[in-house]
Amino acid sequence: MNTQITAPFKKQLLEQRASLLAQLTTLRGGQVGRAEASAEHFGGQKEDSRAQLETERELEFTLDARENAELDAVDAALKRIENGSYGVCTDCGTDIPAARLHAAPETPRCIACQDKYEHSRRA
Ligand SMILES: [Zn+2]
């Protein structure tokens, strides 16, 4: 794919990247802020606040992991744009349909290979 074709995808990926980074920053900032707030608020009931804090941390960790995985996918796609392999399935080498790239510009695989990949991960 030439740069003229990949340009809009690159723009989309960079925007996606910026918003993921913003979300991760908010997530991390919120974690500290909320932990401090609830430590203060539950000063007299340490057990309760600890349990609540654990639940919140778990939730945030899960969100954090998902955002990070997405960020990795976006970074990998940007790298493929740079080295000219963008838009080609990383598994079978066929062109990924433009419609699929528009819907998910970070996708590294064609639909068939993505299906296979997801099945193999689930098994
Ligand atoms: Zn494929």
PDB file of C-alpha atoms and ligand atoms in Angstrom:
ATOM      1  CA  MET A   1       0.000   0.000   0.000  1.00  0.00           C
ATOM      2  CA  ASN A   2       1.379   3.419  -0.864  1.00  0.00           C
ATOM      3  CA  THR A   3       1.451   6.335   1.543  1.00  0.00           C
ATOM      4  CA  GLN A   4      -1.455   8.049  -0.184  1.00  0.00           C
ATOM      5  CA  ILE A   5      -3.711   5.119   0.636  1.00  0.00           C
ATOM      6  CA  THR A   6      -2.395   4.594   4.162  1.00  0.00           C
ATOM      7  CA  ALA A   7      -2.488   8.292   5.136  1.00  0.00           C
ATOM      8  CA  PRO A   8      -6.109   8.322   6.380  1.00  0.00           C
ATOM      9  CA  PHE A   9      -5.505   5.102   8.344  1.00  0.00           C
ATOM     10  CA  LYS A  10      -2.400   6.575   9.878  1.00  0.00           C
ATOM     11  CA  LYS A  11      -4.390   9.627  10.942  1.00  0.00           C
ATOM     12  CA  GLN A  12      -7.086   7.395  12.411  1.00  0.00           C
ATOM     13  CA  LEU A  13      -4.495   5.304  14.256  1.00  0.00           C
ATOM     14  CA  LEU A  14      -2.736   8.355  15.669  1.00  0.00           C
ATOM     15  CA  GLU A  15      -6.065   9.699  16.931  1.00  0.00           C
ATOM     16  CA  GLN A  16      -6.890   6.316  18.440  1.00  0.00           C
ATOM     17  CA  ARG A  17      -3.463   6.253  20.067  1.00  0.00           C
ATOM     18  CA  ALA A  18      -3.916   9.715  21.576  1.00  0.00           C
ATOM     19  CA  SER A  19      -7.310   8.874  23.028  1.00  0.00           C
ATOM     20  CA  LEU A  20      -6.035   5.561  24.467  1.00  0.00           C
ATOM     21  CA  LEU A  21      -3.148   7.356  26.137  1.00  0.00           C
ATOM     22  CA  ALA A  22      -5.556   9.923  27.551  1.00  0.00           C
ATOM     23  CA  GLN A  23      -7.781   7.124  28.879  1.00  0.00           C
ATOM     24  CA  LEU A  24      -4.818   5.364  30.492  1.00  0.00           C
ATOM     25  CA  THR A  25      -3.700   8.597  32.129  1.00  0.00           C
ATOM     26  CA  THR A  26      -7.197   9.229  33.465  1.00  0.00           C
ATOM     27  CA  LEU A  27      -7.422   5.640  34.665  1.00  0.00           C
ATOM     28  CA  ARG A  28      -4.133   5.878  36.531  1.00  0.00           C
ATOM     29  CA  GLY A  29      -4.819   9.344  37.883  1.00  0.00           C
ATOM     30  CA  GLY A  30      -8.262   8.240  39.028  1.00  0.00           C
ATOM     31  CA  GLN A  31      -6.834   5.232  40.833  1.00  0.00           C
ATOM     32  CA  VAL A  32      -4.618   7.335  43.085  1.00  0.00           C
ATOM     33  CA  GLY A  33      -7.244  10.002  43.589  1.00  0.00           C
ATOM     34  CA  ARG A  34      -9.955   7.546  44.554  1.00  0.00           C
ATOM     35  CA  ALA A  35      -7.690   5.524  46.848  1.00  0.00           C
ATOM     36  CA  GLU A  36      -6.790   8.669  48.753  1.00  0.00           C
ATOM     37  CA  ALA A  37     -10.362   9.867  48.880  1.00  0.00           C
ATOM     38  CA  SER A  38     -11.730   6.602  50.234  1.00  0.00           C
ATOM     39  CA  ALA A  39      -8.905   6.217  52.786  1.00  0.00           C
ATOM     40  CA  GLU A  40      -9.934   9.578  54.139  1.00  0.00           C
ATOM     41  CA  HIS A  41     -13.629   8.935  53.930  1.00  0.00           C
ATOM     42  CA  PHE A  42     -13.507   5.495  55.548  1.00  0.00           C
ATOM     43  CA  GLY A  43     -11.012   6.522  58.218  1.00  0.00           C
ATOM     44  CA  GLY A  44     -13.004   4.796  60.931  1.00  0.00           C
ATOM     45  CA  GLN A  45     -13.855   1.568  59.029  1.00  0.00           C
ATOM     46  CA  LYS A  46     -10.599   0.203  57.706  1.00  0.00           C
ATOM     47  CA  GLU A  47     -11.875  -3.276  56.770  1.00  0.00           C
ATOM     48  CA  ASP A  48     -14.666  -2.020  54.544  1.00  0.00           C
ATOM     49  CA  SER A  49     -12.524   0.474  52.744  1.00  0.00           C
ATOM     50  CA  ARG A  50      -9.791  -2.083  52.074  1.00  0.00           C
ATOM     51  CA  ALA A  51     -12.259  -4.511  50.511  1.00  0.00           C
ATOM     52  CA  GLN A  52     -13.752  -1.764  48.402  1.00  0.00           C
ATOM     53  CA  LEU A  53     -10.326  -0.585  47.342  1.00  0.00           C
ATOM     54  CA  GLU A  54      -9.347  -4.093  46.227  1.00  0.00           C
ATOM     55  CA  THR A  55     -12.433  -4.377  44.039  1.00  0.00           C
ATOM     56  CA  GLU A  56     -11.758  -1.020  42.458  1.00  0.00           C
ATOM     57  CA  ARG A  57      -8.135  -1.907  41.802  1.00  0.00           C
ATOM     58  CA  GLU A  58      -9.101  -5.184  40.141  1.00  0.00           C
ATOM     59  CA  LEU A  59     -11.546  -3.415  37.873  1.00  0.00           C
ATOM     60  CA  GLU A  60      -9.006  -0.780  36.960  1.00  0.00           C
ATOM     61  CA  PHE A  61      -6.343  -3.382  36.324  1.00  0.00           C
ATOM     62  CA  THR A  62      -8.666  -5.170  33.893  1.00  0.00           C
ATOM     63  CA  LEU A  63      -9.455  -1.937  32.076  1.00  0.00           C
ATOM     64  CA  ASP A  64      -5.789  -1.016  32.070  1.00  0.00           C
ATOM     65  CA  ALA A  65      -4.789  -4.344  30.486  1.00  0.00           C
ATOM     66  CA  ARG A  66      -7.417  -3.960  27.762  1.00  0.00           C
ATOM     67  CA  GLU A  67      -6.384  -0.409  26.897  1.00  0.00           C
ATOM     68  CA  ASN A  68      -2.745  -1.470  26.843  1.00  0.00           C
ATOM     69  CA  ALA A  69      -3.448  -4.371  24.489  1.00  0.00           C
ATOM     70  CA  GLU A  70      -5.281  -1.998  22.168  1.00  0.00           C
ATOM     71  CA  LEU A  71      -2.418   0.473  22.344  1.00  0.00           C
ATOM     72  CA  ASP A  72       0.014  -2.295  21.371  1.00  0.00           C
ATOM     73  CA  ALA A  73      -2.161  -3.173  18.365  1.00  0.00           C
ATOM     74  CA  VAL A  74      -2.280   0.476  17.291  1.00  0.00           C
ATOM     75  CA  ASP A  75       1.494   0.847  17.648  1.00  0.00           C
ATOM     76  CA  ALA A  76       2.065  -2.339  15.645  1.00  0.00           C
ATOM     77  CA  ALA A  77      -0.228  -1.052  12.880  1.00  0.00           C
ATOM     78  CA  LEU A  78       1.659   2.269  12.758  1.00  0.00           C
ATOM     79  CA  LYS A  79       4.896   0.306  12.425  1.00  0.00           C
ATOM     80  CA  ARG A  80       3.422  -1.655   9.500  1.00  0.00           C
ATOM     81  CA  ILE A  81       2.527   1.650   7.824  1.00  0.00           C
ATOM     82  CA  GLU A  82       6.140   2.777   8.244  1.00  0.00           C
ATOM     83  CA  ASN A  83       7.630  -0.393   6.783  1.00  0.00           C
ATOM     84  CA  GLY A  84       5.070  -0.667   3.989  1.00  0.00           C
ATOM     85  CA  SER A  85       3.378  -3.889   5.072  1.00  0.00           C
ATOM     86  CA  TYR A  86       0.167  -2.234   6.237  1.00  0.00           C
ATOM     87  CA  GLY A  87      -3.096  -3.619   4.902  1.00  0.00           C
ATOM     88  CA  VAL A  88      -1.643  -7.073   4.305  1.00  0.00           C
ATOM     89  CA  CYS A  89      -2.700  -9.923   6.576  1.00  0.00           C
ATOM     90  CA  THR A  90       0.208 -10.799   8.897  1.00  0.00           C
ATOM     91  CA  ASP A  91      -0.768 -14.494   8.786  1.00  0.00           C
ATOM     92  CA  CYS A  92      -1.606 -15.324   5.162  1.00  0.00           C
ATOM     93  CA  GLY A  93      -0.332 -12.267   3.258  1.00  0.00           C
ATOM     94  CA  THR A  94      -3.548 -11.396   1.412  1.00  0.00           C
ATOM     95  CA  ASP A  95      -4.829  -7.823   1.267  1.00  0.00           C
ATOM     96  CA  ILE A  96      -7.182  -6.916   4.077  1.00  0.00           C
ATOM     97  CA  PRO A  97     -10.377  -5.358   2.620  1.00  0.00           C
ATOM     98  CA  ALA A  98     -10.417  -1.560   2.980  1.00  0.00           C
ATOM     99  CA  ALA A  99     -13.825  -1.708   4.664  1.00  0.00           C
ATOM    100  CA  ARG A 100     -12.331  -3.840   7.421  1.00  0.00           C
ATOM    101  CA  LEU A 101      -9.422  -1.423   7.839  1.00  0.00           C
ATOM    102  CA  HIS A 102     -11.809   1.504   8.043  1.00  0.00           C
ATOM    103  CA  ALA A 103     -13.780  -0.234  10.787  1.00  0.00           C
ATOM    104  CA  ALA A 104     -10.673  -1.333  12.709  1.00  0.00           C
ATOM    105  CA  PRO A 105      -7.480   0.254  11.352  1.00  0.00           C
ATOM    106  CA  GLU A 106      -5.320  -1.546  13.930  1.00  0.00           C
ATOM    107  CA  THR A 107      -6.329  -5.017  12.733  1.00  0.00           C
ATOM    108  CA  PRO A 108      -3.326  -7.154  11.655  1.00  0.00           C
ATOM    109  CA  ARG A 109      -5.307  -9.986  10.025  1.00  0.00           C
ATOM    110  CA  CYS A 110      -7.939 -10.692   7.415  1.00  0.00           C
ATOM    111  CA  ILE A 111     -11.286 -11.918   8.720  1.00  0.00           C
ATOM    112  CA  ALA A 112     -10.527 -15.604   8.081  1.00  0.00           C
ATOM    113  CA  CYS A 113      -7.200 -15.472   9.936  1.00  0.00           C
ATOM    114  CA  GLN A 114      -8.669 -13.427  12.786  1.00  0.00           C
ATOM    115  CA  ASP A 115     -11.351 -16.107  13.210  1.00  0.00           C
ATOM    116  CA  LYS A 116      -8.715 -18.816  13.266  1.00  0.00           C
ATOM    117  CA  TYR A 117      -6.605 -16.819  15.693  1.00  0.00           C
ATOM    118  CA  GLU A 118      -9.503 -16.294  18.096  1.00  0.00           C
ATOM    119  CA  HIS A 119     -10.483 -19.948  17.944  1.00  0.00           C
ATOM    120  CA  SER A 120      -6.934 -21.084  18.618  1.00  0.00           C
ATOM    121  CA  ARG A 121      -6.678 -18.758  21.599  1.00  0.00           C
ATOM    122  CA  ARG A 122      -9.954 -19.968  23.042  1.00  0.00           C
ATOM    123  CA  ALA A 123      -9.074 -23.651  22.690  1.00  0.00           C
TER     124      ALA A 123
HETATM  125 ZN    ZN B   1      -5.182 -13.860   6.504  1.00  0.00          ZN
END
